[in-house]
Short mmCIF file of C-alpha atoms and ligand atoms in Angstrom, two decimals:
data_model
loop_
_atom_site.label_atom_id
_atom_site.label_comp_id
_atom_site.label_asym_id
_atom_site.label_seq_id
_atom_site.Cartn_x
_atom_site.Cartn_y
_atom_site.Cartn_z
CA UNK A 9 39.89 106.11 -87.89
CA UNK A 10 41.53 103.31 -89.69
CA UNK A 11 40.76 102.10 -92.65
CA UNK A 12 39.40 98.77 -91.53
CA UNK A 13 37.81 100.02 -88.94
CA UNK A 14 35.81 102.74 -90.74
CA UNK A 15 34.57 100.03 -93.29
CA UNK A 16 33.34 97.97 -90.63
CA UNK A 17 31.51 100.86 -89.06
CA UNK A 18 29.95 101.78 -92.61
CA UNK A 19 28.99 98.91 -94.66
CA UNK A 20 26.54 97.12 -92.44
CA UNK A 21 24.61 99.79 -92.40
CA UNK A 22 21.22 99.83 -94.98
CA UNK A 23 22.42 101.90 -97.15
CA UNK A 24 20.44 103.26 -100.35
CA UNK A 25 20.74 106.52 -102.66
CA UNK A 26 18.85 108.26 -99.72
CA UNK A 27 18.06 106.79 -96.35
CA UNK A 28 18.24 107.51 -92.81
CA UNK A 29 21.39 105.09 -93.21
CA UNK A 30 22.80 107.03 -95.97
CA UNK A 31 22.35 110.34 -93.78
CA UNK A 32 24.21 108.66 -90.65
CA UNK A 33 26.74 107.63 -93.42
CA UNK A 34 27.48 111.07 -93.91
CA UNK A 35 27.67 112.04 -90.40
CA UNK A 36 30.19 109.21 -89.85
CA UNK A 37 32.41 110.77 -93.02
CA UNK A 38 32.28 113.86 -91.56
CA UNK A 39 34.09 112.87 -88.72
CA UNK A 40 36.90 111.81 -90.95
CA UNK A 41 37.22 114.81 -93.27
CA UNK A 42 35.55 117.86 -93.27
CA UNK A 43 33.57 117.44 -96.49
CA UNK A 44 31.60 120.08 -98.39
CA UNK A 45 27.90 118.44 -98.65
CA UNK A 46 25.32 118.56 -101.28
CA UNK A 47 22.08 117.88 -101.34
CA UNK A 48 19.51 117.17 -104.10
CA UNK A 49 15.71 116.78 -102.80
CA UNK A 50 13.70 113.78 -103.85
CA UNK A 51 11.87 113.77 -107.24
CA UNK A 52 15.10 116.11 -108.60
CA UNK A 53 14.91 115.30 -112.07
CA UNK A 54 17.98 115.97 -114.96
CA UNK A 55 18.22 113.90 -118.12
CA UNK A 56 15.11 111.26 -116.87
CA UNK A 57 17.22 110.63 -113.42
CA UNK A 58 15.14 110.97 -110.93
CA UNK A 59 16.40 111.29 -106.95
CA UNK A 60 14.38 108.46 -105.40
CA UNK A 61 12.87 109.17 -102.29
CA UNK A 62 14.31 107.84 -98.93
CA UNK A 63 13.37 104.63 -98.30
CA UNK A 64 12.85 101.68 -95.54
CA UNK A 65 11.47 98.45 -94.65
CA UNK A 66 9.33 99.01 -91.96
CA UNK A 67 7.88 94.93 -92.09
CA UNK A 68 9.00 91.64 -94.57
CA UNK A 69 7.43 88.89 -93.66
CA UNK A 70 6.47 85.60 -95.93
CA UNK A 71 4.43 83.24 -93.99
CA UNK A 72 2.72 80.36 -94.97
CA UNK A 73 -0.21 78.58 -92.77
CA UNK A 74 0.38 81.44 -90.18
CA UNK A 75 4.37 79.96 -90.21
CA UNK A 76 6.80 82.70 -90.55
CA UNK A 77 9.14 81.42 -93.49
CA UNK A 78 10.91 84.24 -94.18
CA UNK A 79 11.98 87.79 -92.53
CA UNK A 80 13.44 89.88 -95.22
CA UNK A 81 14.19 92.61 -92.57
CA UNK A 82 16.56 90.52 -90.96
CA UNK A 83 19.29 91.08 -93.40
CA UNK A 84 19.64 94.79 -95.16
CA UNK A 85 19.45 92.98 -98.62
CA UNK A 86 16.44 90.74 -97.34
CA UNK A 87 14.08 92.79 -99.65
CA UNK A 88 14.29 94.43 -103.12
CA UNK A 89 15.92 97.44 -103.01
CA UNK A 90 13.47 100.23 -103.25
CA UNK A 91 10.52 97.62 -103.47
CA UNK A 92 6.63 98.91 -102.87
CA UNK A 93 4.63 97.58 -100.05
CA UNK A 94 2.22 94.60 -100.25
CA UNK A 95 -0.18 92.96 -98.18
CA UNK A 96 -2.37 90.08 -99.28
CA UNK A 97 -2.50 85.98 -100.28
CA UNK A 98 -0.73 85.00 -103.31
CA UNK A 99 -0.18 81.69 -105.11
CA UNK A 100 3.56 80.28 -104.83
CA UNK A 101 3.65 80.72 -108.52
CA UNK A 102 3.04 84.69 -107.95
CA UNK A 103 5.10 84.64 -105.42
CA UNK A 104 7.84 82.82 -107.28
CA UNK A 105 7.62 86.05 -109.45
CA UNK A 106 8.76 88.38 -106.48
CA UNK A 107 11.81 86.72 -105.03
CA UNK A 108 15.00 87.12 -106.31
CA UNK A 109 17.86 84.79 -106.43
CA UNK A 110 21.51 83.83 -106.62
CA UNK A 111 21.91 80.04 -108.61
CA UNK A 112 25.66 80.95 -108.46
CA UNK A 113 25.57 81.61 -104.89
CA UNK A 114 22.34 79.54 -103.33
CA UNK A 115 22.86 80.22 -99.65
CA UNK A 116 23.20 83.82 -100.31
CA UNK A 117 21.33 86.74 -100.68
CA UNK A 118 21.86 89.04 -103.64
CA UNK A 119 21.74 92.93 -103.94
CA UNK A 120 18.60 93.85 -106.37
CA UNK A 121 19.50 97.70 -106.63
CA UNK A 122 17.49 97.95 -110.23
CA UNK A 123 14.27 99.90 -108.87
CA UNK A 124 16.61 102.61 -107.51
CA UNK A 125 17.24 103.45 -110.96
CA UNK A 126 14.37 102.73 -112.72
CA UNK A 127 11.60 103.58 -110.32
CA UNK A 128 8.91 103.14 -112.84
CA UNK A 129 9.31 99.56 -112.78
CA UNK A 130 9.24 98.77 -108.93
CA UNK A 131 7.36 96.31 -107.30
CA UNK A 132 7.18 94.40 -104.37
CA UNK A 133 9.71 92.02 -103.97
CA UNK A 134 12.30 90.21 -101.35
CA UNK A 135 15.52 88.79 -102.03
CA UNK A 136 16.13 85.32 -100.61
CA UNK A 137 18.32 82.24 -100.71
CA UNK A 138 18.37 80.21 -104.03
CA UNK A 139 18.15 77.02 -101.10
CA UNK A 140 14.79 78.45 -100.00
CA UNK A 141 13.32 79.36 -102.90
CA UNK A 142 13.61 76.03 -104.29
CA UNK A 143 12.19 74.70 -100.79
CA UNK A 144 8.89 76.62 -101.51
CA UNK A 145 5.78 73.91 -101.72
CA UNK A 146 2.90 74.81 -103.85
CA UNK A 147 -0.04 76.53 -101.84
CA UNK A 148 -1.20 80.06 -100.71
CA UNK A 149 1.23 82.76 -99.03
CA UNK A 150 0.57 85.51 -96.87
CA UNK A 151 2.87 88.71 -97.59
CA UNK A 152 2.93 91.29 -95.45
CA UNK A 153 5.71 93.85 -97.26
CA UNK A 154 5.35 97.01 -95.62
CA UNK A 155 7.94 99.71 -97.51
CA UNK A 156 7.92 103.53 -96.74
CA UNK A 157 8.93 106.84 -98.97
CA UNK A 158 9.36 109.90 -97.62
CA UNK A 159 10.59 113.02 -99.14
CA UNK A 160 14.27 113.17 -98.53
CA UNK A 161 17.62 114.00 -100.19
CA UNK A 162 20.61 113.00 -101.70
CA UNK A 163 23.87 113.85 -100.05
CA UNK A 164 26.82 113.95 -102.26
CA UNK A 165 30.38 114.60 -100.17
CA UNK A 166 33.17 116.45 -101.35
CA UNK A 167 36.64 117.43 -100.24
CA UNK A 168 38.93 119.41 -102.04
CA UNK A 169 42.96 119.35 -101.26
CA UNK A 170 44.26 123.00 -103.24
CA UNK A 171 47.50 122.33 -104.76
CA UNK A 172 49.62 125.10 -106.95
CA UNK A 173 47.40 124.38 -110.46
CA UNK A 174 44.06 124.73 -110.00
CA UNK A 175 43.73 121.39 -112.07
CA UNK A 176 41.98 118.64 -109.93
CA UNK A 177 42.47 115.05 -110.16
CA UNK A 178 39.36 113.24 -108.74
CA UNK A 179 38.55 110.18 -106.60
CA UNK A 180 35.33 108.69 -106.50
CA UNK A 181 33.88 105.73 -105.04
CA UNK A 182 30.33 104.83 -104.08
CA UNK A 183 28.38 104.62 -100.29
CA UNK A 184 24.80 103.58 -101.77
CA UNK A 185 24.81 99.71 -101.58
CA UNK A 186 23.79 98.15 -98.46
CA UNK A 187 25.65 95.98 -96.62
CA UNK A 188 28.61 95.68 -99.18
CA UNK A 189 32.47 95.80 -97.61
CA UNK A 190 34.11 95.41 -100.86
CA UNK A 191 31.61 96.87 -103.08
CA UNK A 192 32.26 99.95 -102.36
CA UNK A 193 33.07 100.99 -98.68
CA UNK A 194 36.59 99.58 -99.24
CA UNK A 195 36.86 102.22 -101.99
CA UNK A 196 35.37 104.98 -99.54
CA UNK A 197 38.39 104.12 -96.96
CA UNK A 198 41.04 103.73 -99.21
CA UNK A 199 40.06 107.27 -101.00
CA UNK A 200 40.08 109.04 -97.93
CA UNK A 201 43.25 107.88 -96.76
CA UNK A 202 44.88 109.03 -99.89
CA UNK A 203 43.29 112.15 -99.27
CA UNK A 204 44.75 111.95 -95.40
CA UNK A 205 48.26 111.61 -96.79
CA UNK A 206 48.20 114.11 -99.23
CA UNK A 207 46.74 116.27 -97.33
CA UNK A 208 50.29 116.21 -94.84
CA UNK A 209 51.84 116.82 -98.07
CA UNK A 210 53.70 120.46 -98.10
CA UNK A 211 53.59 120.52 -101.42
CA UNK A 212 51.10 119.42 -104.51
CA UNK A 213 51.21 120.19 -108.01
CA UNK A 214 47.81 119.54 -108.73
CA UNK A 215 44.32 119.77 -106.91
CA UNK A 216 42.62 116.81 -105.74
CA UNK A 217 39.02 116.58 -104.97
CA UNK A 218 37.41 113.48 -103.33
CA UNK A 219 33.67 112.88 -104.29
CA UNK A 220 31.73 109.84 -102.34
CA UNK A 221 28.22 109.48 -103.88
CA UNK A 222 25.53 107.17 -104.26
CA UNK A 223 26.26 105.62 -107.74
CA UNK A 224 25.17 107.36 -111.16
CA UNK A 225 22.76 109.06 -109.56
CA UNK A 226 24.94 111.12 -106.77
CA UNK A 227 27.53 111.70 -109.48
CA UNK A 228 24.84 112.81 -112.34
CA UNK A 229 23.05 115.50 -110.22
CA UNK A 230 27.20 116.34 -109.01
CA UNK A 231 28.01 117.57 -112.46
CA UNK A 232 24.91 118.97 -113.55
CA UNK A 233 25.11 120.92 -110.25
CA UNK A 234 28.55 122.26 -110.94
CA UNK A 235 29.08 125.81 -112.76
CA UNK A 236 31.33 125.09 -116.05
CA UNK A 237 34.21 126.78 -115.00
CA UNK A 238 34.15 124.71 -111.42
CA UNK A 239 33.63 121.39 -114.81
CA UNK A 240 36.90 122.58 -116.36
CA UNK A 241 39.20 122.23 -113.61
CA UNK A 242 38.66 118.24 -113.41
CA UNK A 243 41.73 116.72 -115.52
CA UNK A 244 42.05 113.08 -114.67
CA UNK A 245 40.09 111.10 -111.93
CA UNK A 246 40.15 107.37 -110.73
CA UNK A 247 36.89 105.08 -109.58
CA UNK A 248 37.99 103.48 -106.74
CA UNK A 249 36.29 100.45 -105.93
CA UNK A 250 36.95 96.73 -104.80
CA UNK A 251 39.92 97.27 -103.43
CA UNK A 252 39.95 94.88 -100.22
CA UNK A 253 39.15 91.22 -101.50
CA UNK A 254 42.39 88.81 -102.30
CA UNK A 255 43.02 89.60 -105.95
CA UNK A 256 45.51 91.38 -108.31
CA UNK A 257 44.65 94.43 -109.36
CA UNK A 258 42.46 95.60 -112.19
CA UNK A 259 42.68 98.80 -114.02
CA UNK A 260 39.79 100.25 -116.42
CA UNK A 261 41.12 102.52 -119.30
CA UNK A 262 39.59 105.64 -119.67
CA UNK A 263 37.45 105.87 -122.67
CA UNK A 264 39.86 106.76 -125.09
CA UNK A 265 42.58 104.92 -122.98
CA UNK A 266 45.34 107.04 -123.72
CA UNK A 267 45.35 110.20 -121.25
CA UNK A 268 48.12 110.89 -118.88
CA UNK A 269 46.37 109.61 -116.39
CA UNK A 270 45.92 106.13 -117.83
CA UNK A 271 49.62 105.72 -118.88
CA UNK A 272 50.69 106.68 -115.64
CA UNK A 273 48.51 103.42 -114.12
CA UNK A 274 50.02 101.59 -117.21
CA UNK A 275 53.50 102.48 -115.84
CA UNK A 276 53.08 101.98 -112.17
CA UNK A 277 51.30 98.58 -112.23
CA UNK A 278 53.74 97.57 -114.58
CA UNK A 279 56.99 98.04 -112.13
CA UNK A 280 54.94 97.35 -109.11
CA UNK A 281 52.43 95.05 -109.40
CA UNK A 282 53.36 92.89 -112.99
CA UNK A 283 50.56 90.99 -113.14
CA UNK A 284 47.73 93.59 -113.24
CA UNK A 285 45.18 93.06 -115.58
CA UNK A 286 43.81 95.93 -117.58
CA UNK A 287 40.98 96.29 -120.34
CA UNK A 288 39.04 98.93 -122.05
CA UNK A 289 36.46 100.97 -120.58
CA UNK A 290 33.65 99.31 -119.50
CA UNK A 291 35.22 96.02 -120.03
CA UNK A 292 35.69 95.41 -116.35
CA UNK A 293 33.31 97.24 -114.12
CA UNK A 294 30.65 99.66 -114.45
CA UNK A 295 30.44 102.28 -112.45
CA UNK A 296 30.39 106.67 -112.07
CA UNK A 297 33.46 106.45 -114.94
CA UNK A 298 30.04 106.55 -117.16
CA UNK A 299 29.24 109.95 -115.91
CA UNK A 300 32.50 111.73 -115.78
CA UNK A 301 33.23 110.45 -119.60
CA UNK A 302 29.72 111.45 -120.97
CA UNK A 303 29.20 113.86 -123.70
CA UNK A 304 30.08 117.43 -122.78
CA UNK A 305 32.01 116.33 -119.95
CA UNK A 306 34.20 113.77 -120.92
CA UNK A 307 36.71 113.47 -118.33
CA UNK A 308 39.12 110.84 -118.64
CA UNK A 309 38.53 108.35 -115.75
CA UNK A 310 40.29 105.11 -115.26
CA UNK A 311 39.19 102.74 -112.36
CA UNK A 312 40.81 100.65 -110.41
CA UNK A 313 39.74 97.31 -108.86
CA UNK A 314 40.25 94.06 -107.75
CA UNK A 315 37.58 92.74 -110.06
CA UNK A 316 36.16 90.07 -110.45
CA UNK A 317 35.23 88.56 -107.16
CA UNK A 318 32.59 85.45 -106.21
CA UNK A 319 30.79 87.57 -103.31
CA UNK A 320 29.92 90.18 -105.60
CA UNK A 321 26.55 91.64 -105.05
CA UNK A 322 25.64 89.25 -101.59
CA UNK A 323 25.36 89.14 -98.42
CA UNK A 324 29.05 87.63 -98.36
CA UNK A 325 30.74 90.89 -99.57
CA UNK A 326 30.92 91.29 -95.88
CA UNK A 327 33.81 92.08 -94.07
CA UNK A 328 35.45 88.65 -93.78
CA UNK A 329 36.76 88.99 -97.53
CA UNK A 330 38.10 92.45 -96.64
CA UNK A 331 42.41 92.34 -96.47
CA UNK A 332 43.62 94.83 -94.43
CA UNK A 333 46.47 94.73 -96.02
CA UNK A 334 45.25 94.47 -99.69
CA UNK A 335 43.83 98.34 -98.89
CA UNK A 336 46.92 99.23 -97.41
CA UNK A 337 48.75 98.00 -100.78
CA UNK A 338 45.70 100.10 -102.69
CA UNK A 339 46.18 103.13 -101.33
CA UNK A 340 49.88 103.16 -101.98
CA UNK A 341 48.87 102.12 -105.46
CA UNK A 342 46.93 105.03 -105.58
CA UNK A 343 49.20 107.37 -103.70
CA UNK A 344 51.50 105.95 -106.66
CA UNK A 345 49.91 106.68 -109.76
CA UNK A 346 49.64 110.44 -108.39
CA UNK A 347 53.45 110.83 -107.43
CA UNK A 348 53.72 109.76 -111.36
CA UNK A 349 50.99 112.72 -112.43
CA UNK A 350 52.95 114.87 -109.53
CA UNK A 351 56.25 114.78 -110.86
CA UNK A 352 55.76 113.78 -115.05
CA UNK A 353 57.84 117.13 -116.44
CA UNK A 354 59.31 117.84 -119.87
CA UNK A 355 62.82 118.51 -119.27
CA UNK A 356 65.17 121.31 -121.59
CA UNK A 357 69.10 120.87 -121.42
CA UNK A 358 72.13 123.52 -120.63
CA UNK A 359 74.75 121.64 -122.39
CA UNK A 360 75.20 120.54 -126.41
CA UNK A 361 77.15 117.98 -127.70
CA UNK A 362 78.01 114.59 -125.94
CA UNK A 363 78.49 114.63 -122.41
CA UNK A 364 80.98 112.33 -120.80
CA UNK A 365 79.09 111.00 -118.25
CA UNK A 366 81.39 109.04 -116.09
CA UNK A 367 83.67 111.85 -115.62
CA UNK A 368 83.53 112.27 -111.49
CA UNK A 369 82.59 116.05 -112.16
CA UNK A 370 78.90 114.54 -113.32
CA UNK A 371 78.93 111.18 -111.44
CA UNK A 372 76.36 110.41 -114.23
CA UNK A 373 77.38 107.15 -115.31
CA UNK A 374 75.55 103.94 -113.93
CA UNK A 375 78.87 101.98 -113.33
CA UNK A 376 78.33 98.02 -115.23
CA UNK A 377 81.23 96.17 -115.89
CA UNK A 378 82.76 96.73 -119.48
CA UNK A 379 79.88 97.60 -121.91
CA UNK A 380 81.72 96.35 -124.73
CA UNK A 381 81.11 93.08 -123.29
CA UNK A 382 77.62 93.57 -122.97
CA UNK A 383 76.31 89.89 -123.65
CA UNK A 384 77.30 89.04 -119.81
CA UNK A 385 75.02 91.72 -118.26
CA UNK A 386 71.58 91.62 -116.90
CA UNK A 387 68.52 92.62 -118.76
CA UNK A 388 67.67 95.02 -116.27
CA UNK A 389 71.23 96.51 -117.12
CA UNK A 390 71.20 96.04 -120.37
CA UNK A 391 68.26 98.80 -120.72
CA UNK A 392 70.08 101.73 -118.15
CA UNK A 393 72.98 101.34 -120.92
CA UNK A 394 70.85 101.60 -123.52
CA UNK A 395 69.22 104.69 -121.76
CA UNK A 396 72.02 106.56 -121.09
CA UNK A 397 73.31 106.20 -124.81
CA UNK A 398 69.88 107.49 -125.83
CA UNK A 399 69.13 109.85 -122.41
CA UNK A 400 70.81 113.43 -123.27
CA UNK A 401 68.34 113.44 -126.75
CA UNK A 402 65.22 113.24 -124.58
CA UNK A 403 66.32 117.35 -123.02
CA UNK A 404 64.36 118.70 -125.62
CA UNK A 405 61.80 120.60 -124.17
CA UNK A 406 59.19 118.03 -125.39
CA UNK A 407 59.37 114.39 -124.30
CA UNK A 408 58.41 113.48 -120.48
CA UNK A 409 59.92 111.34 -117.58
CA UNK A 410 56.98 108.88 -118.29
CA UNK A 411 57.00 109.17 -122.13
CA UNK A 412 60.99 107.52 -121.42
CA UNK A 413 59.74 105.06 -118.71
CA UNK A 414 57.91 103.49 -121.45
CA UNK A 415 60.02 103.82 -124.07
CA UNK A 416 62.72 102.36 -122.26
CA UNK A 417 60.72 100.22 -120.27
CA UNK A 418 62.56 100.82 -116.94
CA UNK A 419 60.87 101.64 -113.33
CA UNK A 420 59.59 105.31 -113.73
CA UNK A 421 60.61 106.11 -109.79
CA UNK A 422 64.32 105.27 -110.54
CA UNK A 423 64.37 107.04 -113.71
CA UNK A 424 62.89 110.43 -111.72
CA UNK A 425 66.01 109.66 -109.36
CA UNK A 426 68.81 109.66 -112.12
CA UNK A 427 67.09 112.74 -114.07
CA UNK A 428 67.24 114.50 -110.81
CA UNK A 429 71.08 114.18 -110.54
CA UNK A 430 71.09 115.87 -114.13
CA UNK A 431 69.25 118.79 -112.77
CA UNK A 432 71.24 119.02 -109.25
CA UNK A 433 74.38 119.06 -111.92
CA UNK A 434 72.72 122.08 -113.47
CA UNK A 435 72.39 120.60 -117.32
CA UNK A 436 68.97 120.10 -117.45
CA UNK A 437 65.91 121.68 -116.21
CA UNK A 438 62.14 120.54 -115.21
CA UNK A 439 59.88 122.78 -116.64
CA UNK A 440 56.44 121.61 -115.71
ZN1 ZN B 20 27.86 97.37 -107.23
#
């Protein structure tokens, strides 16, 4: 299905770590890849995580002289997520104490997730418009919050794609927040499309393995689920998430910041997309990048958004912010950063001494007009002859396409095409 149309099939839906929702979520994946599924039962503890139980609103109603003033259930965010039941009168100042609110955004409705993590503190409690709570008149209120837990379990999805090293590269994104396009069902699409394309792929250096979970939680029980051996084989992954809503990108470094798989993004956005704004882990959004990098594990895992956006965490991260063509440009962001991990190789050369380039025999020799006139040529030209006086050093057996695209600061695609003349000429070979 396409991308846009998948999202708007998902996100609606009320979604939650488990739910009925969250289980037709998985049947609608499964139409779109055939995805290994795990399942952790309810009450699964590791580390004080607990698997909440599924949950749903059966009844939300706030009424006031027998009035009906508000229906949380008509919106999936209209109560608390994971909120307990409760029927009775309460005072507006008690009941003050049980709605939650956007100031920023007063006509919307926010996304209170907290009690999914922290089940110990739930209560009962709805989410509402900042306009209508401030509407509230002193006097007594008639709840009738009717919530239900069952014994369920946590589905976890994942796809692998085999590719000649048994080293994976992951995507993850996040299916657990209810009725939110951007945040993360974008990320869902545009991860499976990747996995689409490279799946037509003939050839892939490394493994990839796709992993959609409910947040922390899904990815938590993952790895604790996952035999050490199955651990080691996860290199480099990538959060996706946010990836529809009108905004430049946003790349998260890994914790440390300086893996492969972060200088690859580095190098990529650079060429492609120059005004890409990157900080340090953490720094931008917080999401499952927490769970690969923990102790023991610590997996490098860089994310990449279009963070920050207004409708964060509302109702209005609906699908009317959602640019088809923004997750179009992701995924070939994406798709990007891997041809960069795909084809990075230490090169070693067949030749010594200085070559003469130009001679016809190579055709090596990126034709300017004089270089000892060099003042009249373009900046962009300026650095090729600068790379080619410095180029034939980098054969060593050590340095990498992508260590040069930075050094030299030129477009790492069209540096891949020249070094691939060299090796067509027979001086220089790839050997990763
Ligand atoms: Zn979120």
């Amino acid at each position: 299905m396409e991308m846009f149309e998948l999202l708007k099939r998902i996100y609606p839906l009320r979604l939650a770590p488990v739910s009925a929702d969250a289980d037709k979520t998985v049947q609608i994946l499964l139409e779109e890849l055939p995805f290994f599924v795990h399942k952790y039962p309810s009450l699964s503890e590791h580390n004080g995580w607990t698997v909440p139980y599924s949950w749903e609103v059966k009844k939300a109603e706030i009424r006031k002289n027998n009035k009906l003033i508000y229906n949380g259930l008509k919106h999936p965010l209209g109560v608390m997520g994971y909120a307990k039941s409760f029927k009775g009168k309460v005072s507006l100042s008690e009941l003050k104490q049980h709605i939650s609110f956007r100031k920023d955004l007063p006509d919307a409705i926010g996304y209170h997730c907290d009690y999914y993590y922290k089940p110990w503190r739930s209560d009962w409690g709805f989410s509402a418009p900042y306009t209508l709570f401030k509407k509230l008149k002193s006097g007594e209120y008639d709840i009738d919050l009717k919530t239900e837990y069952k014994k369920g379990t946590m589905k976890v999805l994942d796809y692998l794609l085999k590719g000649e090293k048994e080293d994976i590269i992951f995507l993850n994104a996040h299916d657990c927040h209810a009725a939110q396009a951007n945040d993360d069902i974008s990320g869902v699409v545009v991860a499976i499309e990747v996995m689409k394309t490279l799946k037509k792929r003939k050839k892939r250096k490394y493994s990839y393995k796709l992993i959609i979970a409910p947040e922390h939680l899904g990815t938590i029980f993952y790895l604790a689920n996952t035999p050490d051996r199955e651990v080691k084989k996860f290199k480099y992954g990538m959060f996706l998430e946010m990836l529809g809503n009108n905004n430049r990108f946003a790349l998260q470094q890994s914790f440390n910041g300086d893996s492969l798989i972060d200088k690859a993004a580095h190098i990529y956005f650079k060429h492609n997309f120059p005004d890409y704004y990157s900080d340090k882990f953490r720094k931008i959004v917080g999401n499952d990048e927490t769970v690969w990098e923990s102790p023991g594990y610590e997996i490098p895992c860089i994310s990449l958004s279009r963070a920050p956006y207004s409708q964060y965490h509302s109702n209005l991260d609906n699908e009317k912010i959602i640019n088809e063509d923004k997750l179009k440009e992701s995924v070939n962001t994406v798709l990007g950063i891997i041809d960069i991990l795909e084809t990075d190789t230490r090169m070693t050369r067949n030749f010594k001494g200085l070559m003469a380039l130009s001679n016809p025999k190579y055709d090596l020799y990126i034709h300017t007009i004089d270089p000892s006139i060099r003042l009249t040529i373009s900046k962009e030209q300026r650095k090729w002859n600068y790379l080619m006086d410095c180029v034939i050093r980098y054969f060593d057996g050590k340095q990498t396409i992508s260590d040069i695209a930075l050094k030299h600061d030129i477009d790492y695609f069209k540096l891949l095409d020249y070094l691939r003349k060299f090796e067509k000429k027979g001086l220089i070979n790839f050997i990763d």
